[in-house]
Amino acid sequence: MPEAAAPAAGEDRLPGGRVRLLQPRDGYRAAIDPVLLAAAVAAGPGERVADLGCGVGAALLCLAARCPEVSVTGVERDPGLAALARDNLGLNGLAGRAAIVEGGVAGPIPGGPFDRVMMNPPFLSPGRGRASAHPIKAAANVEDGLDLAGWIVAAARALKPRGWLTLVHRADRIDEICAALRPGFGALTLFPLWPRAGEPARRVLVQARRGGRSPAVLAAGLVLHEADGGYTSAAQAVLRDAAPLAL
C-alpha cells in the first residue's frame, strides 16, 4: 500500500531557526508546547527516546537538534501527519537516527523498549469544551479512543524499567495525571508553566520514572511572559536558544 500523501503544508522554524518544520496550513499547528516538552527531556548520549502522538514531529525534531547523540522514534496514527513527519526528518537531516511509526500509541513500537518517552496527549476529555470542526485539530485536542490514563499506560509499556516519562498537559488535570501515574511510576516532578508572574499555571510539565520511589517534587517552574506580553529571558533561552529545562 502506498504511503499517504501529506496535507498542504507551510514551513516554520523552531527553536530560533534550528529546526525546519513543515506543518499543515489548516488545523492544528505546533506552537511552544512541543518546544518546552523537548527541552524538559534530559536524554543522554546513546539513549533512545519515543515521542507518542508525535504529529508532524515538532518535539522530536527539537530534541534531536539539541541532543545529537540520541535516537528518536515518533509514533503517529494520522497518515497525513506521519507523512509530514517523515518529510521533516529528511528536511532536518535526521533520516539516519530517527524514524516515524504510523499507528496507535498503545501498540508495540519498533525499537522499544525505550530509555525515555515524551508525549503531548490531547488536552480535553470527550464532551469537555467544543471540538474543532477541523479533523486534525479535533484529534490533537480531544481524546478519542484512548483517555489520559490510557496514554500513561501506553508510555509505561514502551519504557524500560526505570525509564523516564515526560509529558506536557493542562494544569487543571494534574489530579488525573497523578492518579494515573501512581500505580507504576514514582520520582514525580511537577513543573508549572506560568503565563505571567502571579497568574495561575495553565500548562504543566510532568516527569516521572517507571518504578521510581523518590518523593514527589513541586518545582519552581518557568514564567513565560513579562507583564508587557514579551517572553521572559528564561523563556527566551529555551524558545530561541534551545536551552534545556532542568526538571
PDB file of C-alpha atoms in Angstrom:
ATOM      1  CA  MET A   1       0.000   0.000   0.000  1.00  0.00           C
ATOM      2  CA  PRO A   2       1.483   3.402  -0.915  1.00  0.00           C
ATOM      3  CA  GLU A   3       2.238   5.913   1.845  1.00  0.00           C
ATOM      4  CA  ALA A   4      -0.411   8.557   2.477  1.00  0.00           C
ATOM      5  CA  ALA A   5       0.128  11.940   0.911  1.00  0.00           C
ATOM      6  CA  ALA A   6       0.985  14.740   3.298  1.00  0.00           C
ATOM      7  CA  PRO A   7      -1.569  17.581   3.628  1.00  0.00           C
ATOM      8  CA  ALA A   8      -0.795  21.000   2.171  1.00  0.00           C
ATOM      9  CA  ALA A   9       1.915  22.437   4.392  1.00  0.00           C
ATOM     10  CA  GLY A  10       3.891  25.555   5.150  1.00  0.00           C
ATOM     11  CA  GLU A  11       7.341  25.781   6.730  1.00  0.00           C
ATOM     12  CA  ASP A  12       8.095  27.219  10.176  1.00  0.00           C
ATOM     13  CA  ARG A  13      11.272  27.363  12.236  1.00  0.00           C
ATOM     14  CA  LEU A  14      11.743  26.091  15.829  1.00  0.00           C
ATOM     15  CA  PRO A  15      13.504  26.999  18.109  1.00  0.00           C
ATOM     16  CA  GLY A  16      15.461  30.034  16.983  1.00  0.00           C
ATOM     17  CA  GLY A  17      15.625  28.703  13.428  1.00  0.00           C
ATOM     18  CA  ARG A  18      17.464  25.476  14.343  1.00  0.00           C
ATOM     19  CA  VAL A  19      14.599  23.205  13.248  1.00  0.00           C
ATOM     20  CA  ARG A  20      12.749  23.371   9.939  1.00  0.00           C
ATOM     21  CA  LEU A  21       9.154  22.267  10.421  1.00  0.00           C
ATOM     22  CA  LEU A  22       6.593  21.509   7.746  1.00  0.00           C
ATOM     23  CA  GLN A  23       3.084  21.509   9.197  1.00  0.00           C
ATOM     24  CA  PRO A  24      -0.448  21.742   7.800  1.00  0.00           C
ATOM     25  CA  ARG A  25      -1.591  25.168   6.683  1.00  0.00           C
ATOM     26  CA  ASP A  26      -5.015  24.461   8.233  1.00  0.00           C
ATOM     27  CA  GLY A  27      -5.977  22.884  11.552  1.00  0.00           C
ATOM     28  CA  TYR A  28      -3.645  22.174  14.466  1.00  0.00           C
ATOM     29  CA  ARG A  29      -0.237  23.856  14.288  1.00  0.00           C
ATOM     30  CA  ALA A  30       2.559  23.273  16.786  1.00  0.00           C
ATOM     31  CA  ALA A  31       3.414  26.273  18.960  1.00  0.00           C
ATOM     32  CA  ILE A  32       5.573  26.405  22.099  1.00  0.00           C
ATOM     33  CA  ASP A  33       4.303  23.292  23.925  1.00  0.00           C
ATOM     34  CA  PRO A  34       6.421  20.791  21.940  1.00  0.00           C
ATOM     35  CA  VAL A  35       9.497  23.028  22.261  1.00  0.00           C
ATOM     36  CA  LEU A  36       9.112  23.151  26.050  1.00  0.00           C
ATOM     37  CA  LEU A  37       8.406  19.411  26.162  1.00  0.00           C
ATOM     38  CA  ALA A  38      11.597  18.600  24.258  1.00  0.00           C
ATOM     39  CA  ALA A  39      13.610  20.969  26.451  1.00  0.00           C
ATOM     40  CA  ALA A  40      12.487  19.042  29.541  1.00  0.00           C
ATOM     41  CA  VAL A  41      13.773  15.656  28.280  1.00  0.00           C
ATOM     42  CA  ALA A  42      17.255  15.106  29.718  1.00  0.00           C
ATOM     43  CA  ALA A  43      18.326  12.444  27.226  1.00  0.00           C
ATOM     44  CA  GLY A  44      21.953  11.336  27.299  1.00  0.00           C
ATOM     45  CA  PRO A  45      24.249  10.027  24.541  1.00  0.00           C
ATOM     46  CA  GLY A  46      23.151   6.675  23.163  1.00  0.00           C
ATOM     47  CA  GLU A  47      19.664   6.807  24.661  1.00  0.00           C
ATOM     48  CA  ARG A  48      16.539   6.009  22.655  1.00  0.00           C
ATOM     49  CA  VAL A  49      13.501   8.238  23.010  1.00  0.00           C
ATOM     50  CA  ALA A  50       9.937   7.662  21.792  1.00  0.00           C
ATOM     51  CA  ASP A  51       7.541  10.534  21.103  1.00  0.00           C
ATOM     52  CA  LEU A  52       3.986   9.202  21.395  1.00  0.00           C
ATOM     53  CA  GLY A  53       1.461  11.017  19.217  1.00  0.00           C
ATOM     54  CA  CYS A  54       4.244  12.969  17.558  1.00  0.00           C
ATOM     55  CA  GLY A  55       2.144  14.773  14.951  1.00  0.00           C
ATOM     56  CA  VAL A  56       4.493  16.327  12.391  1.00  0.00           C
ATOM     57  CA  GLY A  57       7.433  15.688  14.717  1.00  0.00           C
ATOM     58  CA  ALA A  58       7.975  19.117  16.314  1.00  0.00           C
ATOM     59  CA  ALA A  59       9.066  17.839  19.741  1.00  0.00           C
ATOM     60  CA  LEU A  60      11.267  15.027  18.485  1.00  0.00           C
ATOM     61  CA  LEU A  61      12.961  17.344  15.982  1.00  0.00           C
ATOM     62  CA  CYS A  62      13.730  19.851  18.745  1.00  0.00           C
ATOM     63  CA  LEU A  63      15.122  17.092  20.956  1.00  0.00           C
ATOM     64  CA  ALA A  64      17.225  15.639  18.151  1.00  0.00           C
ATOM     65  CA  ALA A  65      18.657  19.074  17.349  1.00  0.00           C
ATOM     66  CA  ARG A  66      19.689  19.651  20.981  1.00  0.00           C
ATOM     67  CA  CYS A  67      20.911  16.078  21.640  1.00  0.00           C
ATOM     68  CA  PRO A  68      22.737  14.873  18.501  1.00  0.00           C
ATOM     69  CA  GLU A  69      23.765  11.521  20.044  1.00  0.00           C
ATOM     70  CA  VAL A  70      20.189  10.464  20.854  1.00  0.00           C
ATOM     71  CA  SER A  71      17.984   8.358  18.562  1.00  0.00           C
ATOM     72  CA  VAL A  72      14.298   9.228  18.339  1.00  0.00           C
ATOM     73  CA  THR A  73      11.172   7.379  17.217  1.00  0.00           C
ATOM     74  CA  GLY A  74       7.870   9.147  16.641  1.00  0.00           C
ATOM     75  CA  VAL A  75       4.505   7.371  16.723  1.00  0.00           C
ATOM     76  CA  GLU A  76       1.578   8.948  14.873  1.00  0.00           C
ATOM     77  CA  ARG A  77      -1.762   7.426  13.875  1.00  0.00           C
ATOM     78  CA  ASP A  78      -2.784  10.069  11.299  1.00  0.00           C
ATOM     79  CA  PRO A  79      -1.287   9.009   7.938  1.00  0.00           C
ATOM     80  CA  GLY A  80      -1.016  12.559   6.604  1.00  0.00           C
ATOM     81  CA  LEU A  81       0.756  13.868   9.693  1.00  0.00           C
ATOM     82  CA  ALA A  82       3.046  10.829   9.720  1.00  0.00           C
ATOM     83  CA  ALA A  83       3.951  11.594   6.110  1.00  0.00           C
ATOM     84  CA  LEU A  84       4.801  15.183   7.041  1.00  0.00           C
ATOM     85  CA  ALA A  85       6.861  13.946   9.988  1.00  0.00           C
ATOM     86  CA  ARG A  86       8.903  11.744   7.635  1.00  0.00           C
ATOM     87  CA  ASP A  87       9.402  14.734   5.345  1.00  0.00           C
ATOM     88  CA  ASN A  88      10.593  16.725   8.335  1.00  0.00           C
ATOM     89  CA  LEU A  89      13.163  14.089   9.226  1.00  0.00           C
ATOM     90  CA  GLY A  90      14.659  14.400   5.759  1.00  0.00           C
ATOM     91  CA  LEU A  91      14.439  18.192   5.812  1.00  0.00           C
ATOM     92  CA  ASN A  92      16.494  18.264   9.014  1.00  0.00           C
ATOM     93  CA  GLY A  93      18.989  15.557   8.036  1.00  0.00           C
ATOM     94  CA  LEU A  94      17.742  13.052  10.607  1.00  0.00           C
ATOM     95  CA  ALA A  95      16.848  10.069   8.449  1.00  0.00           C
ATOM     96  CA  GLY A  96      19.766   8.065   9.866  1.00  0.00           C
ATOM     97  CA  ARG A  97      18.877   8.328  13.562  1.00  0.00           C
ATOM     98  CA  ALA A  98      15.143   8.954  13.623  1.00  0.00           C
ATOM     99  CA  ALA A  99      12.075   7.051  12.497  1.00  0.00           C
ATOM    100  CA  ILE A 100       8.328   7.573  12.269  1.00  0.00           C
ATOM    101  CA  VAL A 101       5.985   4.688  13.065  1.00  0.00           C
ATOM    102  CA  GLU A 102       2.460   5.014  11.712  1.00  0.00           C
ATOM    103  CA  GLY A 103      -0.102   3.611  14.139  1.00  0.00           C
ATOM    104  CA  GLY A 104      -1.704   3.959  17.537  1.00  0.00           C
ATOM    105  CA  VAL A 105       0.437   4.631  20.583  1.00  0.00           C
ATOM    106  CA  ALA A 106      -0.911   1.643  22.516  1.00  0.00           C
ATOM    107  CA  GLY A 107       0.555  -0.957  20.156  1.00  0.00           C
ATOM    108  CA  PRO A 108       4.091  -2.392  20.073  1.00  0.00           C
ATOM    109  CA  ILE A 109       6.637   0.172  18.889  1.00  0.00           C
ATOM    110  CA  PRO A 110       9.652  -0.967  16.859  1.00  0.00           C
ATOM    111  CA  GLY A 111      12.927  -0.185  18.594  1.00  0.00           C
ATOM    112  CA  GLY A 112      11.484  -0.429  22.099  1.00  0.00           C
ATOM    113  CA  PRO A 113      11.623  -0.593  24.988  1.00  0.00           C
ATOM    114  CA  PHE A 114      12.915   2.961  25.251  1.00  0.00           C
ATOM    115  CA  ASP A 115      15.025   4.829  27.781  1.00  0.00           C
ATOM    116  CA  ARG A 116      12.618   7.762  27.683  1.00  0.00           C
ATOM    117  CA  VAL A 117       9.142   8.558  26.429  1.00  0.00           C
ATOM    118  CA  MET A 118       7.787  12.038  25.819  1.00  0.00           C
ATOM    119  CA  MET A 119       4.269  12.962  24.832  1.00  0.00           C
ATOM    120  CA  ASN A 120       1.804  15.808  24.385  1.00  0.00           C
ATOM    121  CA  PRO A 121      -1.559  13.975  24.649  1.00  0.00           C
ATOM    122  CA  PRO A 122      -4.903  15.568  23.727  1.00  0.00           C
ATOM    123  CA  PHE A 123      -5.770  18.083  26.423  1.00  0.00           C
ATOM    124  CA  LEU A 124      -9.553  17.599  26.565  1.00  0.00           C
ATOM    125  CA  SER A 125     -11.669  14.615  27.552  1.00  0.00           C
ATOM    126  CA  PRO A 126     -14.705  13.928  25.304  1.00  0.00           C
ATOM    127  CA  GLY A 127     -17.559  16.325  25.928  1.00  0.00           C
ATOM    128  CA  ARG A 128     -15.372  18.910  27.633  1.00  0.00           C
ATOM    129  CA  GLY A 129     -15.279  22.053  25.540  1.00  0.00           C
ATOM    130  CA  ARG A 130     -16.227  22.389  21.904  1.00  0.00           C
ATOM    131  CA  ALA A 131     -14.315  20.211  19.473  1.00  0.00           C
ATOM    132  CA  SER A 132     -12.930  21.847  16.358  1.00  0.00           C
ATOM    133  CA  ALA A 133     -14.689  21.180  13.069  1.00  0.00           C
ATOM    134  CA  HIS A 134     -11.260  20.526  11.562  1.00  0.00           C
ATOM    135  CA  PRO A 135     -10.490  16.791  11.998  1.00  0.00           C
ATOM    136  CA  ILE A 136      -6.729  17.203  12.535  1.00  0.00           C
ATOM    137  CA  LYS A 137      -7.209  19.904  15.168  1.00  0.00           C
ATOM    138  CA  ALA A 138     -10.013  17.940  16.855  1.00  0.00           C
ATOM    139  CA  ALA A 139      -7.851  14.806  17.069  1.00  0.00           C
ATOM    140  CA  ALA A 140      -4.986  16.812  18.560  1.00  0.00           C
ATOM    141  CA  ASN A 141      -7.150  18.461  21.209  1.00  0.00           C
ATOM    142  CA  VAL A 142      -9.792  15.886  22.245  1.00  0.00           C
ATOM    143  CA  GLU A 143      -9.222  12.315  23.467  1.00  0.00           C
ATOM    144  CA  ASP A 144     -10.595   9.763  21.035  1.00  0.00           C
ATOM    145  CA  GLY A 145     -10.420   6.054  21.841  1.00  0.00           C
ATOM    146  CA  LEU A 146      -7.651   6.465  24.446  1.00  0.00           C
ATOM    147  CA  ASP A 147      -8.091   8.522  27.596  1.00  0.00           C
ATOM    148  CA  LEU A 148      -5.345  10.187  29.629  1.00  0.00           C
ATOM    149  CA  ALA A 149      -4.828   7.105  31.800  1.00  0.00           C
ATOM    150  CA  GLY A 150      -4.557   5.009  28.628  1.00  0.00           C
ATOM    151  CA  TRP A 151      -1.804   7.267  27.293  1.00  0.00           C
ATOM    152  CA  ILE A 152       0.162   6.796  30.504  1.00  0.00           C
ATOM    153  CA  VAL A 153      -0.305   3.020  30.361  1.00  0.00           C
ATOM    154  CA  ALA A 154       0.978   3.116  26.769  1.00  0.00           C
ATOM    155  CA  ALA A 155       4.018   5.100  27.901  1.00  0.00           C
ATOM    156  CA  ALA A 156       4.776   2.572  30.656  1.00  0.00           C
ATOM    157  CA  ARG A 157       4.531  -0.255  28.128  1.00  0.00           C
ATOM    158  CA  ALA A 158       7.015   1.493  25.827  1.00  0.00           C
ATOM    159  CA  LEU A 159       9.561   2.229  28.578  1.00  0.00           C
ATOM    160  CA  LYS A 160      12.379   0.181  30.002  1.00  0.00           C
ATOM    161  CA  PRO A 161      12.237  -0.468  33.752  1.00  0.00           C
ATOM    162  CA  ARG A 162      13.444   2.728  35.464  1.00  0.00           C
ATOM    163  CA  GLY A 163      12.856   4.646  32.250  1.00  0.00           C
ATOM    164  CA  TRP A 164      11.596   8.235  32.295  1.00  0.00           C
ATOM    165  CA  LEU A 165       8.302   9.697  31.083  1.00  0.00           C
ATOM    166  CA  THR A 166       7.959  13.418  30.327  1.00  0.00           C
ATOM    167  CA  LEU A 167       4.664  14.967  29.262  1.00  0.00           C
ATOM    168  CA  VAL A 168       3.039  18.366  28.895  1.00  0.00           C
ATOM    169  CA  HIS A 169      -0.613  18.861  29.756  1.00  0.00           C
ATOM    170  CA  ARG A 170      -3.234  21.197  31.189  1.00  0.00           C
ATOM    171  CA  ALA A 171      -2.570  22.195  34.783  1.00  0.00           C
ATOM    172  CA  ASP A 172      -6.228  21.609  35.705  1.00  0.00           C
ATOM    173  CA  ARG A 173      -5.788  17.877  35.043  1.00  0.00           C
ATOM    174  CA  ILE A 174      -2.917  17.364  37.494  1.00  0.00           C
ATOM    175  CA  ASP A 175      -5.079  15.226  39.774  1.00  0.00           C
ATOM    176  CA  GLU A 176      -5.901  12.820  36.913  1.00  0.00           C
ATOM    177  CA  ILE A 177      -2.274  12.684  35.819  1.00  0.00           C
ATOM    178  CA  CYS A 178      -1.024  11.887  39.317  1.00  0.00           C
ATOM    179  CA  ALA A 179      -3.685   9.213  39.824  1.00  0.00           C
ATOM    180  CA  ALA A 180      -2.809   7.560  36.519  1.00  0.00           C
ATOM    181  CA  LEU A 181       0.926   7.630  37.303  1.00  0.00           C
ATOM    182  CA  ARG A 182       0.635   6.264  40.834  1.00  0.00           C
ATOM    183  CA  PRO A 183       0.430   2.503  40.066  1.00  0.00           C
ATOM    184  CA  GLY A 184       3.668   2.226  38.086  1.00  0.00           C
ATOM    185  CA  PHE A 185       5.629   5.463  38.395  1.00  0.00           C
ATOM    186  CA  GLY A 186       7.434   7.431  41.073  1.00  0.00           C
ATOM    187  CA  ALA A 187      10.029  10.201  41.392  1.00  0.00           C
ATOM    188  CA  LEU A 188       7.332  12.581  40.153  1.00  0.00           C
ATOM    189  CA  THR A 189       8.202  16.201  39.304  1.00  0.00           C
ATOM    190  CA  LEU A 190       5.548  18.807  38.527  1.00  0.00           C
ATOM    191  CA  PHE A 191       6.963  21.831  36.681  1.00  0.00           C
ATOM    192  CA  PRO A 192       4.361  24.604  36.236  1.00  0.00           C
ATOM    193  CA  LEU A 193       4.435  26.875  33.209  1.00  0.00           C
ATOM    194  CA  TRP A 194       3.242  30.245  34.499  1.00  0.00           C
ATOM    195  CA  PRO A 195       1.762  32.598  31.844  1.00  0.00           C
ATOM    196  CA  ARG A 196       2.968  35.615  33.893  1.00  0.00           C
ATOM    197  CA  ALA A 197       4.222  36.099  37.427  1.00  0.00           C
ATOM    198  CA  GLY A 198       1.314  35.912  39.860  1.00  0.00           C
ATOM    199  CA  GLU A 199      -1.057  34.153  37.431  1.00  0.00           C
ATOM    200  CA  PRO A 200      -2.268  30.536  37.765  1.00  0.00           C
ATOM    201  CA  ALA A 201      -0.469  27.980  35.626  1.00  0.00           C
ATOM    202  CA  ARG A 202      -2.371  26.749  32.573  1.00  0.00           C
ATOM    203  CA  ARG A 203       0.183  24.163  31.490  1.00  0.00           C
ATOM    204  CA  VAL A 204       2.419  21.829  33.441  1.00  0.00           C
ATOM    205  CA  LEU A 205       5.373  19.660  32.530  1.00  0.00           C
ATOM    206  CA  VAL A 206       5.337  16.314  34.331  1.00  0.00           C
ATOM    207  CA  GLN A 207       8.232  13.921  34.711  1.00  0.00           C
ATOM    208  CA  ALA A 208       8.101  10.504  36.366  1.00  0.00           C
ATOM    209  CA  ARG A 209      10.200   7.351  36.489  1.00  0.00           C
ATOM    210  CA  ARG A 210       8.834   3.898  35.839  1.00  0.00           C
ATOM    211  CA  GLY A 211       9.332   2.009  39.094  1.00  0.00           C
ATOM    212  CA  GLY A 212      10.744   5.092  40.813  1.00  0.00           C
ATOM    213  CA  ARG A 213      10.364   5.537  44.583  1.00  0.00           C
ATOM    214  CA  SER A 214      11.683   9.036  45.291  1.00  0.00           C
ATOM    215  CA  PRO A 215       9.278  11.597  46.812  1.00  0.00           C
ATOM    216  CA  ALA A 216       7.347  13.925  44.527  1.00  0.00           C
ATOM    217  CA  VAL A 217       8.736  17.400  43.804  1.00  0.00           C
ATOM    218  CA  LEU A 218       6.831  20.588  43.006  1.00  0.00           C
ATOM    219  CA  ALA A 219       9.380  22.627  41.041  1.00  0.00           C
ATOM    220  CA  ALA A 220       9.587  26.402  40.776  1.00  0.00           C
ATOM    221  CA  GLY A 221       8.592  26.169  37.121  1.00  0.00           C
ATOM    222  CA  LEU A 222       9.014  28.728  34.365  1.00  0.00           C
ATOM    223  CA  VAL A 223       7.391  32.141  33.926  1.00  0.00           C
ATOM    224  CA  LEU A 224       6.746  32.550  30.199  1.00  0.00           C
ATOM    225  CA  HIS A 225       5.773  36.201  29.730  1.00  0.00           C
ATOM    226  CA  GLU A 226       6.662  39.584  31.129  1.00  0.00           C
ATOM    227  CA  ALA A 227       3.875  41.999  32.064  1.00  0.00           C
ATOM    228  CA  ASP A 228       4.101  43.595  28.596  1.00  0.00           C
ATOM    229  CA  GLY A 229       3.500  40.234  26.879  1.00  0.00           C
ATOM    230  CA  GLY A 230       7.061  39.582  25.726  1.00  0.00           C
ATOM    231  CA  TYR A 231       8.871  36.405  26.699  1.00  0.00           C
ATOM    232  CA  THR A 232      10.968  36.409  29.869  1.00  0.00           C
ATOM    233  CA  SER A 233      14.714  35.913  29.464  1.00  0.00           C
ATOM    234  CA  ALA A 234      14.378  32.390  30.899  1.00  0.00           C
ATOM    235  CA  ALA A 235      11.680  31.503  28.360  1.00  0.00           C
ATOM    236  CA  GLN A 236      13.695  33.024  25.510  1.00  0.00           C
ATOM    237  CA  ALA A 237      16.660  30.850  26.469  1.00  0.00           C
ATOM    238  CA  VAL A 238      14.520  27.781  25.756  1.00  0.00           C
ATOM    239  CA  LEU A 239      12.390  29.008  22.841  1.00  0.00           C
ATOM    240  CA  ARG A 240      15.114  30.923  20.980  1.00  0.00           C
ATOM    241  CA  ASP A 241      18.419  29.489  22.164  1.00  0.00           C
ATOM    242  CA  ALA A 242      17.401  25.808  22.634  1.00  0.00           C
ATOM    243  CA  ALA A 243      18.449  25.721  26.298  1.00  0.00           C
ATOM    244  CA  PRO A 244      17.319  22.679  28.311  1.00  0.00           C
ATOM    245  CA  LEU A 245      14.865  22.841  31.198  1.00  0.00           C
ATOM    246  CA  ALA A 246      16.146  21.200  34.370  1.00  0.00           C
ATOM    247  CA  LEU A 247      13.335  19.210  35.961  1.00  0.00           C
TER     248      LEU A 247
END
